[in-house]
Short mmCIF file of C-alpha atoms and ligand atoms in Angstrom, two decimals:
data_model
loop_
_atom_site.label_atom_id
_atom_site.label_comp_id
_atom_site.label_asym_id
_atom_site.label_seq_id
_atom_site.Cartn_x
_atom_site.Cartn_y
_atom_site.Cartn_z
CA MET P 1 -37.17 -11.40 -0.51
CA ALA P 2 -34.06 -12.64 1.22
CA SER P 3 -33.45 -11.29 4.71
CA LYS P 4 -31.12 -8.28 4.80
CA ASN P 5 -30.43 -8.73 8.49
CA GLY P 6 -26.91 -7.96 9.55
CA LYS P 7 -26.22 -5.14 7.08
CA ASN P 8 -25.56 -1.82 8.79
CA ILE P 9 -26.46 1.32 6.88
CA LEU P 10 -25.40 4.83 7.85
CA ILE P 11 -27.51 7.67 6.43
CA VAL P 12 -26.12 11.19 6.47
CA ASP P 13 -28.34 14.18 5.68
CA ASP P 14 -28.74 17.60 7.28
CA SER P 15 -32.52 17.35 6.85
CA LEU P 16 -33.99 15.47 9.79
CA ASP P 17 -37.17 14.79 7.84
CA THR P 18 -35.25 13.03 5.07
CA LEU P 19 -33.29 11.03 7.65
CA GLU P 20 -36.47 9.93 9.37
CA LEU P 21 -38.15 8.97 6.11
CA ILE P 22 -35.28 6.89 4.73
CA LYS P 23 -34.69 5.30 8.10
CA ARG P 24 -38.30 4.14 8.34
CA ASN P 25 -38.20 2.76 4.81
CA LEU P 26 -34.99 0.83 5.32
CA LYS P 27 -36.02 -0.53 8.69
CA SER P 28 -39.08 -2.01 7.03
CA LYS P 29 -36.62 -4.00 4.90
CA ASN P 30 -34.81 -5.27 7.99
CA TYR P 31 -31.66 -3.23 7.57
CA THR P 32 -30.01 -1.89 10.70
CA VAL P 33 -29.97 1.88 10.33
CA VAL P 34 -27.87 4.58 11.98
CA THR P 35 -28.32 8.25 11.13
CA ALA P 36 -26.11 11.34 11.29
CA SER P 37 -27.13 14.93 10.55
CA SER P 38 -23.62 16.11 9.64
CA ALA P 39 -20.46 14.74 8.06
CA GLN P 40 -18.61 15.30 11.32
CA SER P 41 -20.92 13.07 13.33
CA ALA P 42 -20.82 10.51 10.48
CA VAL P 43 -17.04 10.38 10.90
CA ASP P 44 -17.49 9.62 14.63
CA ILE P 45 -20.03 6.91 13.91
CA LEU P 46 -17.80 5.30 11.29
CA GLU P 47 -15.00 5.18 13.80
CA ASN P 48 -17.08 3.33 16.36
CA HIS P 49 -19.42 1.14 14.29
CA LYS P 50 -19.00 -1.44 11.62
CA ILE P 51 -20.85 0.11 8.68
CA ASP P 52 -21.54 -1.76 5.43
CA LEU P 53 -23.14 1.03 3.45
CA LEU P 54 -22.97 4.81 3.61
CA ILE P 55 -25.77 6.85 2.07
CA THR P 56 -24.95 10.53 2.11
CA ASP P 57 -26.46 13.79 0.96
CA LEU P 58 -24.22 16.03 -1.16
CA LYS P 59 -24.96 19.55 0.07
CA MET P 60 -24.49 19.90 3.80
CA PRO P 61 -23.23 22.86 5.80
CA LYS P 62 -19.54 22.83 6.88
CA VAL P 63 -18.31 19.51 5.44
CA ASP P 64 -20.16 18.33 2.34
CA GLY P 65 -20.89 14.83 1.07
CA LEU P 66 -17.97 14.80 -1.37
CA ASN P 67 -15.47 15.44 1.38
CA LEU P 68 -17.11 12.82 3.54
CA ILE P 69 -16.77 10.30 0.72
CA LYS P 70 -13.13 11.21 0.25
CA HIS P 71 -12.51 10.70 3.96
CA VAL P 72 -14.25 7.33 3.85
CA LYS P 73 -12.32 6.17 0.77
CA ARG P 74 -9.08 7.00 2.51
CA ASN P 75 -9.83 5.37 5.80
CA TYR P 76 -12.14 2.46 5.05
CA ASN P 77 -12.03 0.04 2.18
CA ASP P 78 -14.82 -2.28 3.13
CA LEU P 79 -18.08 -0.41 2.62
CA GLY P 80 -20.39 0.70 -0.17
CA ILE P 81 -21.26 4.33 -0.86
CA ILE P 82 -24.37 5.95 -2.33
CA MET P 83 -24.73 9.69 -2.84
CA ILE P 84 -28.14 11.35 -2.84
CA THR P 85 -28.77 14.95 -3.71
CA GLY P 86 -31.43 17.49 -4.47
CA PHE P 87 -29.07 19.38 -6.72
CA ALA P 88 -28.77 16.87 -9.49
CA THR P 89 -26.32 18.02 -12.07
CA ILE P 90 -24.08 15.98 -14.30
CA ASP P 91 -21.15 17.71 -12.72
CA GLY P 92 -22.27 16.67 -9.22
CA ALA P 93 -22.73 13.08 -10.33
CA VAL P 94 -19.32 12.95 -11.98
CA LYS P 95 -17.64 14.39 -8.91
CA ALA P 96 -19.46 11.96 -6.64
CA ILE P 97 -18.45 8.97 -8.72
CA LYS P 98 -14.88 10.20 -8.97
CA ALA P 99 -14.69 10.64 -5.20
CA GLY P 100 -15.71 7.00 -4.80
CA SER P 101 -19.50 6.85 -4.65
CA GLU P 102 -20.83 3.82 -6.53
CA GLU P 103 -24.36 5.10 -7.08
CA PHE P 104 -25.81 8.56 -7.41
CA ILE P 105 -29.54 9.12 -6.84
CA PRO P 106 -31.12 12.50 -7.57
CA LYS P 107 -33.90 13.73 -5.26
CA PRO P 108 -36.80 13.20 -5.34
CA PHE P 109 -36.50 9.44 -5.66
CA THR P 110 -38.95 6.62 -5.15
CA ASP P 111 -38.52 3.89 -2.56
CA GLN P 112 -37.96 1.45 -5.38
CA GLU P 113 -35.08 3.51 -6.82
CA LEU P 114 -33.47 3.67 -3.41
CA PHE P 115 -33.86 -0.06 -2.73
CA LYS P 116 -32.52 -0.94 -6.14
CA ALA P 117 -29.40 1.18 -5.62
CA ILE P 118 -28.85 -0.29 -2.15
CA GLU P 119 -29.17 -3.84 -3.37
CA LYS P 120 -26.75 -3.19 -6.21
CA VAL P 121 -24.11 -1.60 -4.00
CA LEU P 122 -24.44 -4.29 -1.32
CA ALA P 123 -24.14 -7.00 -3.97
CA ASN P 124 -20.93 -5.35 -5.23
CA LEU P 125 -19.66 -5.21 -1.66
CA GLU P 126 -20.27 -8.94 -1.25
CA THR P 127 -18.36 -9.64 -4.47
CA ARG P 128 -15.45 -7.53 -3.26
CA ARG P 129 -15.47 -9.25 0.11
CA SER P 130 -15.36 -12.72 -1.35
CA ALA P 131 -12.62 -11.68 -3.78
CA ALA P 132 -10.66 -10.33 -0.81
CA LYS P 133 -11.05 -13.68 0.94
CA LYS P 134 -9.67 -15.46 -2.08
CA GLN P 135 -6.70 -13.17 -1.95
CA THR P 136 -5.73 -14.41 1.49
CA ASN P 137 -2.70 -16.02 -0.07
CA SER P 138 -1.21 -12.64 -0.77
CA ILE P 139 -2.24 -11.38 2.64
CA ILE P 140 -0.55 -14.34 4.32
CA THR P 141 2.63 -13.56 2.45
CA GLY P 142 2.48 -9.93 3.54
CA MET P 143 1.85 -8.16 0.26
CA ILE P 144 -0.59 -5.32 0.68
CA GLY P 145 -2.52 -3.59 -2.10
CA ASP P 146 -5.56 -4.23 -4.23
CA SER P 147 -4.87 -1.80 -7.07
CA HIS P 148 -5.15 -3.09 -10.62
CA PRO P 149 -1.37 -3.32 -11.23
CA MET P 150 -0.89 -5.23 -7.97
CA LYS P 151 -3.68 -7.64 -8.86
CA LYS P 152 -1.74 -8.39 -12.02
CA VAL P 153 1.34 -9.07 -9.89
CA TYR P 154 -0.62 -11.46 -7.64
CA ALA P 155 -1.87 -13.31 -10.69
CA ARG P 156 1.73 -13.74 -11.89
CA ILE P 157 2.87 -14.85 -8.46
CA CYS P 158 0.11 -17.48 -8.38
CA LYS P 159 1.08 -18.62 -11.84
CA ALA P 160 4.74 -18.94 -10.86
CA ALA P 161 3.83 -20.70 -7.61
CA SER P 162 1.69 -23.23 -9.46
CA THR P 163 4.81 -24.60 -11.17
CA SER P 164 7.64 -25.93 -9.08
CA SER P 165 10.60 -25.40 -11.37
CA ALA P 166 9.92 -22.52 -13.80
CA THR P 167 12.50 -19.78 -13.30
CA VAL P 168 11.15 -16.35 -12.44
CA PHE P 169 12.61 -12.98 -13.28
CA ILE P 170 11.41 -10.08 -11.12
CA THR P 171 12.04 -6.47 -12.09
CA GLY P 172 11.02 -3.21 -10.45
CA GLU P 173 12.48 -0.11 -8.87
CA SER P 174 14.21 -0.30 -5.54
CA GLY P 175 11.89 -0.97 -2.59
CA THR P 176 8.93 -2.17 -4.65
CA GLY P 177 8.77 -5.59 -2.98
CA LYS P 178 10.82 -7.84 -5.27
CA GLU P 179 12.12 -9.97 -2.44
CA LEU P 180 8.66 -10.10 -0.88
CA ALA P 181 7.27 -11.37 -4.19
CA ALA P 182 10.02 -14.02 -4.40
CA ARG P 183 9.16 -15.23 -0.90
CA ALA P 184 5.48 -15.25 -1.79
CA ILE P 185 6.20 -17.54 -4.73
CA HIS P 186 8.31 -19.89 -2.66
CA TYR P 187 5.96 -20.09 0.31
CA THR P 188 2.87 -20.70 -1.81
CA SER P 189 4.58 -23.29 -4.02
CA SER P 190 5.07 -27.01 -3.47
CA ARG P 191 8.63 -26.20 -2.32
CA SER P 192 7.41 -24.26 0.72
CA SER P 193 8.66 -26.75 3.31
CA ASP P 194 12.20 -26.63 1.89
CA PRO P 195 14.56 -23.64 2.30
CA PHE P 196 14.23 -20.24 0.67
CA ILE P 197 17.71 -18.75 0.35
CA PRO P 198 18.22 -15.13 -0.71
CA ILE P 199 21.63 -14.14 -2.04
CA HIS P 200 22.62 -10.56 -2.76
CA CYS P 201 24.89 -11.02 -5.73
CA ALA P 202 26.17 -7.45 -5.88
CA GLY P 203 28.92 -6.62 -3.49
CA ILE P 204 30.18 -10.17 -2.97
CA PRO P 205 33.62 -10.53 -4.59
CA GLU P 206 33.77 -12.96 -7.50
CA GLU P 207 35.72 -15.81 -5.83
CA LEU P 208 33.70 -15.55 -2.68
CA LEU P 209 30.42 -15.62 -4.59
CA GLU P 210 31.37 -18.82 -6.38
CA ASN P 211 32.27 -20.35 -3.05
CA GLU P 212 29.03 -19.17 -1.44
CA LEU P 213 26.93 -20.54 -4.28
CA PHE P 214 28.60 -23.86 -5.03
CA GLY P 215 30.79 -24.66 -1.99
CA HIS P 216 34.28 -26.19 -2.09
CA VAL P 217 36.08 -29.42 -1.34
CA LYS P 218 38.78 -29.73 1.28
CA GLY P 219 42.18 -28.58 0.06
CA SER P 220 40.88 -26.83 -3.06
CA PHE P 221 42.55 -23.56 -2.01
CA THR P 222 44.69 -22.28 0.82
CA GLY P 223 42.45 -22.15 3.85
CA ALA P 224 39.99 -24.74 2.57
CA TYR P 225 40.45 -26.98 5.60
CA GLU P 226 37.06 -28.60 5.33
CA THR P 227 34.68 -29.48 2.53
CA ARG P 228 31.87 -26.94 2.74
CA ALA P 229 28.51 -26.96 0.96
CA GLY P 230 27.30 -23.93 -0.96
CA PHE P 231 23.86 -22.37 -1.05
CA PHE P 232 22.77 -24.59 -3.94
CA GLN P 233 23.24 -27.70 -1.81
CA THR P 234 21.69 -26.10 1.27
CA ALA P 235 18.67 -24.99 -0.77
CA ASP P 236 18.12 -28.46 -2.22
CA GLY P 237 14.40 -28.97 -2.81
CA GLY P 238 13.75 -25.28 -2.22
CA THR P 239 14.28 -21.91 -3.89
CA ILE P 240 17.33 -19.71 -4.42
CA PHE P 241 16.67 -16.00 -4.81
CA LEU P 242 19.47 -14.31 -6.74
CA ASP P 243 18.99 -10.64 -5.99
CA GLU P 244 20.74 -7.95 -8.03
CA ILE P 245 21.49 -10.53 -10.67
CA ALA P 246 22.53 -7.87 -13.21
CA GLU P 247 25.69 -7.41 -11.21
CA THR P 248 26.81 -11.02 -11.30
CA PRO P 249 30.27 -11.46 -12.90
CA LEU P 250 30.38 -13.25 -16.28
CA SER P 251 32.34 -16.19 -14.86
CA ILE P 252 29.49 -16.93 -12.44
CA GLN P 253 26.89 -16.37 -15.15
CA VAL P 254 28.35 -19.33 -17.09
CA LYS P 255 28.04 -21.53 -14.03
CA LEU P 256 24.46 -20.45 -13.41
CA LEU P 257 23.62 -21.27 -16.99
CA ARG P 258 24.97 -24.74 -16.39
CA VAL P 259 22.74 -25.16 -13.32
CA LEU P 260 19.72 -24.20 -15.42
CA GLN P 261 20.63 -26.42 -18.35
CA GLU P 262 22.01 -29.49 -16.64
CA LYS P 263 20.54 -29.13 -13.14
CA GLU P 264 23.98 -29.79 -11.75
CA ILE P 265 26.83 -27.93 -10.06
CA PHE P 266 30.56 -28.37 -9.52
CA MET P 267 31.96 -27.55 -6.10
CA ILE P 268 35.20 -25.57 -6.24
CA GLY P 269 38.05 -28.09 -6.54
CA SER P 270 35.85 -30.99 -7.57
CA ARG P 271 35.59 -32.58 -10.99
CA LYS P 272 32.51 -34.52 -10.07
CA SER P 273 29.20 -32.82 -10.75
CA GLN P 274 26.33 -32.97 -8.29
CA LYS P 275 22.64 -32.96 -9.18
CA VAL P 276 20.62 -30.19 -7.53
CA ASN P 277 16.90 -29.64 -7.43
CA VAL P 278 16.43 -25.91 -6.86
CA ARG P 279 14.15 -23.30 -8.34
CA ILE P 280 15.90 -20.05 -9.25
CA ILE P 281 14.19 -16.71 -8.87
CA ALA P 282 16.27 -13.73 -10.02
CA ALA P 283 15.66 -10.03 -9.52
CA THR P 284 17.11 -6.70 -10.47
CA ASN P 285 16.25 -3.02 -10.30
CA LYS P 286 18.62 -2.31 -13.20
CA ASP P 287 17.67 -2.26 -16.86
CA ILE P 288 18.58 -5.88 -17.67
CA GLU P 289 17.90 -5.54 -21.36
CA LYS P 290 20.47 -2.79 -21.57
CA ALA P 291 22.94 -5.02 -19.72
CA VAL P 292 22.28 -7.76 -22.27
CA GLU P 293 22.78 -5.30 -25.12
CA SER P 294 26.05 -4.00 -23.69
CA GLY P 295 27.31 -7.56 -23.17
CA SER P 296 27.67 -7.41 -19.39
CA PHE P 297 24.86 -9.94 -19.02
CA ARG P 298 24.59 -13.15 -21.07
CA LYS P 299 21.62 -13.25 -23.37
CA ASP P 300 21.20 -17.02 -23.08
CA LEU P 301 21.15 -16.80 -19.31
CA PHE P 302 18.61 -13.99 -19.42
CA TYR P 303 16.27 -16.08 -21.58
CA ARG P 304 16.68 -19.08 -19.31
CA LEU P 305 15.85 -16.95 -16.26
CA ASN P 306 13.01 -15.02 -17.79
CA VAL P 307 10.48 -17.85 -18.07
CA VAL P 308 7.90 -16.16 -15.85
CA ASN P 309 8.38 -12.41 -15.78
CA ILE P 310 7.02 -10.27 -12.96
CA LYS P 311 7.28 -6.49 -12.99
CA LEU P 312 6.54 -4.74 -9.73
CA PRO P 313 4.94 -1.34 -10.36
CA PRO P 314 6.37 1.69 -8.58
CA LEU P 315 4.28 2.89 -5.63
CA ARG P 316 3.21 6.05 -7.46
CA GLU P 317 1.30 3.87 -9.95
CA ARG P 318 -0.64 1.97 -7.30
CA GLY P 319 -3.45 4.51 -6.69
CA ASN P 320 -5.17 4.13 -3.34
CA ASP P 321 -2.89 1.28 -2.21
CA ILE P 322 -0.84 4.01 -0.67
CA PHE P 323 -3.57 4.65 1.93
CA LEU P 324 -3.74 0.96 2.80
CA LEU P 325 0.02 0.84 3.28
CA LEU P 326 0.12 4.08 5.30
CA ASN P 327 -2.53 2.87 7.71
CA LEU P 328 -1.06 -0.59 7.96
CA PHE P 329 2.44 0.63 8.78
CA LEU P 330 1.07 3.26 11.16
CA GLU P 331 -0.78 0.54 13.04
CA LYS P 332 2.25 -1.74 13.03
CA PHE P 333 4.72 0.86 14.32
CA SER P 334 2.27 2.29 16.88
CA LYS P 335 1.89 -1.20 18.30
CA GLU P 336 5.62 -1.79 18.29
CA LEU P 337 6.29 1.53 20.02
CA ASN P 338 3.36 1.12 22.38
CA LYS P 339 1.83 4.39 21.24
CA PRO P 340 -1.88 5.13 20.81
CA LEU P 341 -2.99 4.94 17.20
CA ALA P 342 -2.99 8.45 15.69
CA LYS P 343 -4.77 9.54 12.51
CA PHE P 344 -3.46 11.38 9.47
CA SER P 345 -5.06 14.77 8.81
CA ASP P 346 -6.58 15.06 5.34
CA GLU P 347 -3.93 17.57 4.32
CA THR P 348 -1.15 15.22 5.39
CA LEU P 349 -2.71 12.39 3.40
CA ASP P 350 -2.91 14.64 0.34
CA ILE P 351 0.79 15.38 0.56
CA LEU P 352 1.77 11.75 1.10
CA LYS P 353 -0.44 10.69 -1.80
CA ASN P 354 1.08 13.24 -4.15
CA TYR P 355 4.71 12.56 -3.25
CA SER P 356 6.64 10.63 -5.91
CA TRP P 357 8.14 7.99 -3.52
CA PRO P 358 11.43 7.28 -5.30
CA GLY P 359 12.25 4.66 -2.64
CA ASN P 360 8.78 3.10 -2.98
CA VAL P 361 7.30 0.90 -0.21
CA ARG P 362 10.56 0.76 1.72
CA GLU P 363 10.73 4.58 1.83
CA LEU P 364 7.09 4.81 2.85
CA GLN P 365 7.71 2.32 5.63
CA ASN P 366 10.70 4.33 6.87
CA VAL P 367 8.79 7.62 6.75
CA ILE P 368 5.89 6.20 8.77
CA ASN P 369 8.32 4.72 11.26
CA GLN P 370 9.95 8.13 11.67
CA ILE P 371 6.57 9.86 12.04
CA THR P 372 5.40 7.34 14.64
CA ILE P 373 8.52 7.91 16.68
CA MET P 374 8.38 11.70 16.50
CA SER P 375 4.68 12.62 16.56
CA GLU P 376 2.92 13.33 19.83
CA GLY P 377 -0.70 14.28 19.11
CA GLU P 378 -3.74 12.28 18.08
CA ILE P 379 -3.60 13.79 14.62
CA ILE P 380 -0.60 13.56 12.29
CA ASN P 381 -0.29 17.01 10.79
CA VAL P 382 1.81 18.31 7.95
CA SER P 383 4.29 19.64 10.51
CA ASP P 384 4.87 16.06 11.73
CA LEU P 385 6.17 15.01 8.33
CA PRO P 386 9.91 14.82 7.73
CA LYS P 387 11.30 18.11 6.51
CA LEU P 388 11.42 16.99 2.90
CA PHE P 389 7.61 16.88 2.69
CA TYR P 390 7.04 19.98 4.76
CA SER P 391 9.09 22.21 2.55
CA SER P 392 7.45 20.84 -0.59
CA THR P 393 3.96 21.77 0.73
CA ILE P 394 5.06 25.23 1.60
CA LYS P 395 6.26 25.53 -1.94
CA ASN P 396 3.01 24.25 -3.43
CA ASP P 397 0.40 25.92 -1.31
CA TYR P 398 1.88 28.88 0.39
CA PHE P 399 3.94 30.81 -2.07
CA ASN P 400 0.90 32.27 -3.78
CA ALA P 401 -1.12 32.75 -0.62
CA PRO P 402 -1.69 36.09 1.14
CA LEU P 403 -0.01 36.42 4.53
CA SER P 404 -3.37 36.52 6.35
CA TYR P 405 -4.13 33.04 4.96
CA VAL P 406 -0.81 31.65 6.08
CA ILE P 407 -1.25 33.09 9.57
CA LYS P 408 -4.79 31.74 9.91
CA ASP P 409 -3.74 28.37 8.57
CA HIS P 410 -0.85 28.16 10.98
CA ILE P 411 -3.08 29.10 13.92
CA GLN P 412 -5.55 26.41 12.95
CA LYS P 413 -2.81 23.79 12.87
CA VAL P 414 -1.53 24.83 16.27
CA LEU P 415 -5.07 24.72 17.58
CA GLU P 416 -5.58 21.24 16.16
CA ASN P 417 -2.40 20.20 17.90
CA HIS P 418 -3.78 21.45 21.22
CA ALA P 419 -7.14 19.69 20.74
CA ASN P 420 -8.77 23.08 20.04
CA ASN P 421 -7.76 24.53 23.39
CA LYS P 422 -7.48 28.24 22.54
CA THR P 423 -5.66 29.24 25.71
CA LYS P 424 -2.92 26.67 25.13
CA ALA P 425 -2.68 27.51 21.41
CA ALA P 426 -2.42 31.24 22.16
CA LYS P 427 0.33 30.52 24.67
CA THR P 428 2.30 28.47 22.13
CA LEU P 429 1.92 31.21 19.56
CA GLY P 430 2.93 33.96 21.98
CA ILE P 431 -0.27 35.96 21.43
CA ASP P 432 -3.32 36.57 23.61
CA ARG P 433 -6.66 34.85 23.12
CA LYS P 434 -8.27 37.98 21.70
CA THR P 435 -5.65 38.31 18.95
CA LEU P 436 -6.01 34.61 18.21
CA ALA P 437 -9.79 34.99 17.85
CA LYS P 438 -9.29 38.03 15.62
CA TYR P 439 -7.07 36.10 13.22
CA LEU P 440 -9.38 33.11 13.20
CA ASN P 441 -12.39 35.26 12.34
CA SER P 442 -10.52 37.07 9.57
CA LYS P 443 -11.43 36.23 5.99
N1 LIG M 501 3.06 -4.68 -1.24
C1 LIG M 501 3.69 -4.59 -0.05
N2 LIG M 501 3.00 -4.69 1.08
C2 LIG M 501 3.61 -4.60 2.29
N3 LIG M 501 4.92 -4.40 2.43
C3 LIG M 501 5.66 -4.30 1.35
C4 LIG M 501 5.10 -4.39 0.04
N4 LIG M 501 6.09 -4.25 -0.87
C5 LIG M 501 7.21 -4.07 -0.17
N5 LIG M 501 6.98 -4.12 1.16
C6 LIG M 501 7.98 -3.92 2.21
O1 LIG M 501 8.90 -2.94 1.74
C7 LIG M 501 10.23 -3.29 2.04
C8 LIG M 501 11.02 -3.44 0.74
O2 LIG M 501 10.61 -4.60 0.05
P1 LIG M 501 11.66 -5.57 -0.70
O3 LIG M 501 12.91 -5.71 0.10
O4 LIG M 501 10.93 -6.79 -1.08
O5 LIG M 501 11.91 -4.63 -1.96
P2 LIG M 501 12.95 -4.84 -3.17
O6 LIG M 501 12.18 -4.53 -4.40
O7 LIG M 501 13.58 -6.16 -3.04
O8 LIG M 501 13.98 -3.65 -2.91
P3 LIG M 501 15.53 -3.48 -3.47
O9 LIG M 501 15.43 -3.24 -4.93
O10 LIG M 501 15.97 -2.26 -2.75
O11 LIG M 501 16.23 -4.72 -3.10
C9 LIG M 501 10.16 -4.56 2.83
O12 LIG M 501 10.18 -4.24 4.20
C10 LIG M 501 8.82 -5.16 2.45
O13 LIG M 501 8.31 -5.96 3.47
MG1 LIG M 502 15.66 -6.52 -2.67
#
């Protein structure tokens, strides 16, 4: 059998006998084994060791295996998970798989069953790791996410990048990464050493836009003291990104059509055309088909632009990508602000995951920036979220809760904030330690 050296396995079970038994078995197969007798100590180990595979029991006092798996899925994306349990029910298996476990083994199991499950999960892990390596292109270009809809986007980007002249039309809500996708296409295409020029078509007055795009010759209008090139000449060999294309005036649309058909432009004031070699990528967050229907956008231009179509999914449809993005931005801003890296509490993550993110990745980035600036503790609690989120949780969780629950919950949060120092928490709350203990012990 091939050597399994180098794979680190963490086993979590509250029964020391089971831990010992599995450990001995796995060591005989040359795996490196670490054990933990509770979910809490597993969390510590995961933080400090590189673990390839987690094998956890389901029923454990305090924090059970399901919650451990949820924690792992949220914080680590590069390890395999197997759940073992003596309480084998279909329901348990379904929950385990839903939480992110890849294999579920009911107790009692034979060594062979265990080894088979381990080999399968580790083989899957290898496949995922090599797929991730292949995706380095998207990592280089800064696009984060490995959800199914984003994988489809990467495939389209690769397809677009493999041609040098096909026009690309990118749609998607605001803040979904349209410009990022356009850059990714340019920088992974054969045009990458020539310029990438983004132009925000909305908001630039008509005459100015024409001038910006195509340039002018000396004396073509009052104030035209010099001949000046436009973006199409500057971008020669490269890519022009026409953002918010739906808002381009009709007079400019005709000229863009000409660029696409004839590959040539006219500078303002010149009757001589100039050949240009530029790829056009256009984007909009508006409903372009509606604009075509209403006549504010030329149908022929739309067809010419829409050779490769890329639709960026809204963040709320990207599943667990949200955790990747949260952790990435948290790391980035903590570094920038020279702050120690904090961690999101599970409750905070739940709220962030369930929020609808109308401003998508840009909004998420802004929220994490704000949190990093404002938060002080090691843990990012619900109270550290901008007000918008805080009030929505109170609405969801608290309005049906008895007062005693709300009080206890609040005390626990304050305690967490003071690293479980009861004296400090009691002081913050304006109560004595005895009262604090009384509330905490209440049902
Ligand atoms: N998948 C992603 N991974 C990492 N960062 C991302 C991702 N998508 C977007 N961003 C970041 O989010 C911000 C918004 O992205 P971008 O400007 O590309 O969005 P857009 O769709 O062009 O938005 P708008 O419609 O408002 O112009 C940028 O800072 C970008 O770097
Ligand atoms: Mg944009």
